[in-house]
Amino acid sequence: MGGEFYKVWGSILIALTVALAIGIGINEVTHSEHLDENAYKVDVPEGGAPTAAVAEKKVIEPITPLLASADLAAGEKAFKRCATCHTFEKDGPNKVGPNLYNVVGNQVGTISGFAYSDALKAMGGQWGFDELNAFLTKPKEMVPGTKMTFAGIKKPQDRANLIAFLRQHADSPLAIPGQ
Ligand code: HEC
């Protein structure tokens, strides 16, 4: 009877040891699977990142809330980036780009004596605050095919300052929405 007892315990112990060994083996396998999974999961946001970045770029921050408190002196300074190609004074000449007096609220592509690209002529409409905001953020993205070779102005506040400055150089400055 005693012998039987130890035999039974012996096989249980063996079974347990084997189970334990298998268990460790399984654990190791699953563990490395976990690692693989983690490595993969880290890859996902990385793969997703460029799309997120592109999406981010396409969202253009509105500037109308910034216009009322815009810094006109900073806007005039910012215009230096445009001055190689544009004048802003009344009756100023066209240069590489058209004269920008009256541009805020004006019809798109209508300055006489300036040869606009087909892309800009096709755009139509008016240069309202939102249109200028989008155009100056990235001209080539808003009007693909424009011949305005200018990368764009990243900071919403910089665009607001500049547009507020241009707005003042008009016979009757366009009303700021909500003012
Ligand atoms: C390298 C030259 C260059 C620079 C710098 C430049 N522009 Fe232009 N801009 C042009 C040209 C060329 C056009 C005409 C685009 C076309 O016909 O596609 C134009 C067109 C425009 C128009 C449309 C005008 C209209 O009559 O419809 C606006 C508004 C404008 N530019 C604003 C600006 C502002 C503001 C800046 C500075 C932040 C600037 N541009 C910088 C060359 C330039």
Coordinates of C-alpha atoms and ligand atoms in Angstrom, one line a residue:
M1 CA 0.0 0.0 0.0
G2 CA 2.8 2.4 1.0
G3 CA 4.7 1.5 -2.2
E4 CA 1.6 2.2 -4.3
F5 CA 1.3 5.6 -2.6
Y6 CA 4.8 6.7 -3.4
K7 CA 4.4 5.4 -7.0
V8 CA 1.3 7.5 -7.4
W9 CA 3.0 10.5 -5.9
G10 CA 6.0 9.8 -8.0
S11 CA 4.0 9.9 -11.2
I12 CA 2.2 13.0 -10.1
L13 CA 5.5 14.7 -9.4
I14 CA 6.9 13.7 -12.8
A15 CA 3.7 14.9 -14.4
L16 CA 4.0 18.2 -12.5
T17 CA 7.6 18.6 -13.5
V18 CA 6.8 17.9 -17.1
A19 CA 3.9 20.3 -16.9
L20 CA 6.1 22.9 -15.3
A21 CA 8.8 22.4 -18.0
I22 CA 6.1 22.6 -20.8
G23 CA 4.7 25.6 -18.9
I24 CA 8.0 27.4 -19.0
G25 CA 8.5 26.5 -22.6
I26 CA 5.0 27.9 -23.5
N27 CA 5.7 30.9 -21.4
E28 CA 8.9 31.6 -23.3
V29 CA 7.1 31.2 -26.6
T30 CA 4.3 33.4 -25.6
H31 CA 6.7 35.8 -24.1
S32 CA 8.6 36.2 -27.4
E33 CA 5.3 36.5 -29.1
H34 CA 4.5 39.3 -26.8
L35 CA 7.7 40.9 -27.8
D36 CA 7.0 40.5 -31.4
E37 CA 3.5 42.0 -30.8
N38 CA 5.0 44.9 -29.0
A39 CA 7.5 45.6 -31.7
Y40 CA 4.7 45.5 -34.2
K41 CA 2.5 47.8 -32.1
V42 CA 5.3 50.3 -31.9
D43 CA 5.5 50.2 -35.7
V44 CA 1.8 51.1 -36.2
P45 CA 2.0 54.7 -34.9
E46 CA 5.2 55.1 -36.8
G47 CA 3.6 54.0 -40.0
G48 CA 0.6 56.2 -39.2
A49 CA 2.7 59.2 -38.3
P50 CA 3.2 60.6 -41.9
T51 CA -0.5 60.5 -42.6
A52 CA -1.2 62.3 -39.3
A53 CA 1.5 64.9 -40.2
V54 CA 0.0 65.4 -43.7
A55 CA -3.5 65.8 -42.1
E56 CA -2.1 68.3 -39.7
K57 CA -0.6 70.4 -42.4
K58 CA -3.9 70.5 -44.2
V59 CA -5.7 72.0 -41.3
I60 CA -5.2 75.7 -41.6
E61 CA -5.7 77.6 -38.4
P62 CA -8.2 80.4 -38.9
I63 CA -6.8 83.9 -38.4
T64 CA -10.0 85.9 -38.1
P65 CA -9.9 85.7 -34.3
L66 CA -6.4 87.1 -34.4
L67 CA -7.1 90.0 -36.8
A68 CA -8.5 92.5 -34.3
S69 CA -5.4 92.3 -32.1
A70 CA -3.0 91.9 -35.0
D71 CA 0.3 93.8 -34.8
L72 CA 0.5 96.1 -37.8
A73 CA 4.1 97.0 -37.4
A74 CA 5.0 93.3 -37.3
G75 CA 2.9 92.9 -40.4
E76 CA 4.8 95.6 -42.2
K77 CA 8.0 93.9 -41.2
A78 CA 6.7 90.6 -42.5
F79 CA 5.9 92.2 -45.8
K80 CA 9.6 92.4 -46.4
R81 CA 9.3 88.7 -47.4
C82 CA 6.8 89.7 -50.1
A83 CA 8.5 93.0 -51.2
T84 CA 10.9 91.3 -53.6
C85 CA 7.9 90.6 -55.8
H86 CA 5.1 92.9 -54.6
T87 CA 4.4 96.5 -53.9
F88 CA 1.5 97.5 -51.5
E89 CA 1.2 101.2 -52.1
K90 CA -1.7 102.8 -54.1
D91 CA -0.8 102.8 -57.8
G92 CA 2.4 100.8 -57.0
P93 CA 3.9 99.0 -59.9
N94 CA 3.6 95.3 -60.6
K95 CA 6.9 93.5 -60.1
V96 CA 7.3 89.7 -60.3
G97 CA 3.9 89.7 -58.7
P98 CA 1.0 92.1 -59.0
N99 CA 0.5 95.3 -56.9
L100 CA -1.3 94.4 -53.6
Y101 CA -3.0 97.7 -52.8
N102 CA -6.7 96.9 -52.2
V103 CA -6.0 93.2 -52.4
V104 CA -8.0 92.3 -49.2
G105 CA -11.6 91.8 -50.5
N106 CA -10.6 92.3 -54.1
Q107 CA -11.4 89.9 -57.0
V108 CA -8.8 87.3 -57.5
G109 CA -6.4 87.9 -60.4
T110 CA -7.7 91.2 -61.7
I111 CA -4.8 93.6 -61.5
S112 CA -4.5 95.2 -64.9
G113 CA -1.2 94.7 -66.8
F114 CA -0.3 91.6 -64.8
A115 CA 0.0 88.2 -66.6
Y116 CA -1.5 85.7 -64.0
S117 CA -1.1 82.0 -64.2
D118 CA -4.1 80.0 -65.6
A119 CA -4.3 78.4 -62.2
L120 CA -4.9 81.7 -60.4
K121 CA -7.3 83.0 -63.1
A122 CA -9.3 79.7 -62.7
M123 CA -9.6 80.2 -59.0
G124 CA -12.0 83.1 -59.2
G125 CA -13.8 84.6 -56.2
Q126 CA -12.5 87.2 -53.8
W127 CA -9.4 87.5 -51.6
G128 CA -11.3 87.4 -48.3
F129 CA -9.5 86.8 -45.0
D130 CA -10.0 83.0 -45.2
E131 CA -8.7 82.8 -48.8
L132 CA -5.7 84.9 -48.1
N133 CA -5.0 82.9 -44.9
A134 CA -5.1 79.7 -46.9
F135 CA -3.0 81.1 -49.8
L136 CA -0.3 82.5 -47.6
T137 CA -0.1 79.4 -45.5
K138 CA 1.0 77.4 -48.6
P139 CA 0.4 79.1 -52.0
K140 CA 1.1 75.9 -54.0
E141 CA -1.3 73.8 -51.9
M142 CA -4.2 76.2 -52.2
V143 CA -3.6 77.1 -55.9
P144 CA -1.7 74.2 -57.5
G145 CA 0.1 75.7 -60.5
T146 CA 0.4 79.2 -59.2
K147 CA 3.5 81.0 -60.3
M148 CA 3.9 82.6 -56.9
T149 CA 7.1 80.9 -55.8
F150 CA 6.8 81.4 -52.1
A151 CA 6.9 78.6 -49.5
G152 CA 4.3 80.1 -47.1
I153 CA 4.1 81.5 -43.6
K154 CA 3.7 78.9 -40.9
K155 CA 2.6 80.9 -37.9
P156 CA -1.1 82.0 -37.8
Q157 CA -0.2 85.1 -35.9
D158 CA 2.4 86.1 -38.5
R159 CA -0.2 85.7 -41.3
A160 CA -2.8 87.7 -39.3
N161 CA -0.3 90.5 -38.8
L162 CA 0.5 90.6 -42.5
I163 CA -3.1 90.4 -43.7
A164 CA -4.1 93.1 -41.2
F165 CA -1.4 95.3 -42.6
L166 CA -2.5 94.6 -46.2
R167 CA -6.1 95.3 -45.2
Q168 CA -5.2 98.8 -44.2
H169 CA -3.7 99.5 -47.6
A170 CA -7.0 99.9 -49.4
D171 CA -9.4 102.6 -50.3
S172 CA -12.0 101.2 -47.9
P173 CA -10.6 98.4 -45.7
L174 CA -12.7 95.2 -45.6
A175 CA -14.6 94.8 -42.3
I176 CA -13.2 92.3 -40.0
P177 CA -15.9 89.6 -39.3
G178 CA -17.5 90.1 -35.9
Q179 CA -16.2 93.6 -35.4
Ligands
HEC1 C1 9.0 85.2 -55.5 C2 8.0 86.2 -55.8 C3 6.9 86.3 -54.8 C4 6.9 86.4 -53.5 C5 8.1 86.4 -52.5 C6 5.5 86.6 -53.1 N1 4.7 86.6 -54.2 FE1 2.7 86.9 -54.2 N2 2.6 86.6 -56.1 C7 3.7 86.3 -56.9 C8 3.3 86.0 -58.3 C9 4.1 85.7 -59.5 C10 1.8 86.1 -58.2 C11 0.9 85.7 -59.4 C12 0.5 84.3 -59.1 C13 -0.2 83.6 -60.3 O1 -0.5 84.3 -61.3 O2 -0.3 82.4 -60.2 C14 1.5 86.4 -56.9 C15 0.2 86.6 -56.5 C16 -0.2 87.0 -55.2 C17 -1.5 87.3 -54.8 C18 -2.8 87.3 -55.6 C19 -3.0 88.7 -56.2 C20 -4.1 88.9 -57.1 O3 -4.2 90.0 -57.7 O4 -5.0 88.0 -57.3 C21 -1.5 87.7 -53.5 C22 -2.6 88.0 -52.6 C23 -0.1 87.6 -53.1 N3 0.7 87.2 -54.1 C24 0.4 87.9 -51.8 C25 1.7 87.7 -51.4 C26 2.2 88.0 -50.1 C27 1.3 88.6 -49.0 C28 3.5 87.7 -50.1 C29 4.5 87.7 -48.9 C30 4.1 86.9 -47.8 C31 3.9 87.2 -51.4 N4 2.7 87.3 -52.2 C32 5.1 86.8 -51.7 C33 5.0 86.4 -56.6 C34 5.5 86.4 -55.2

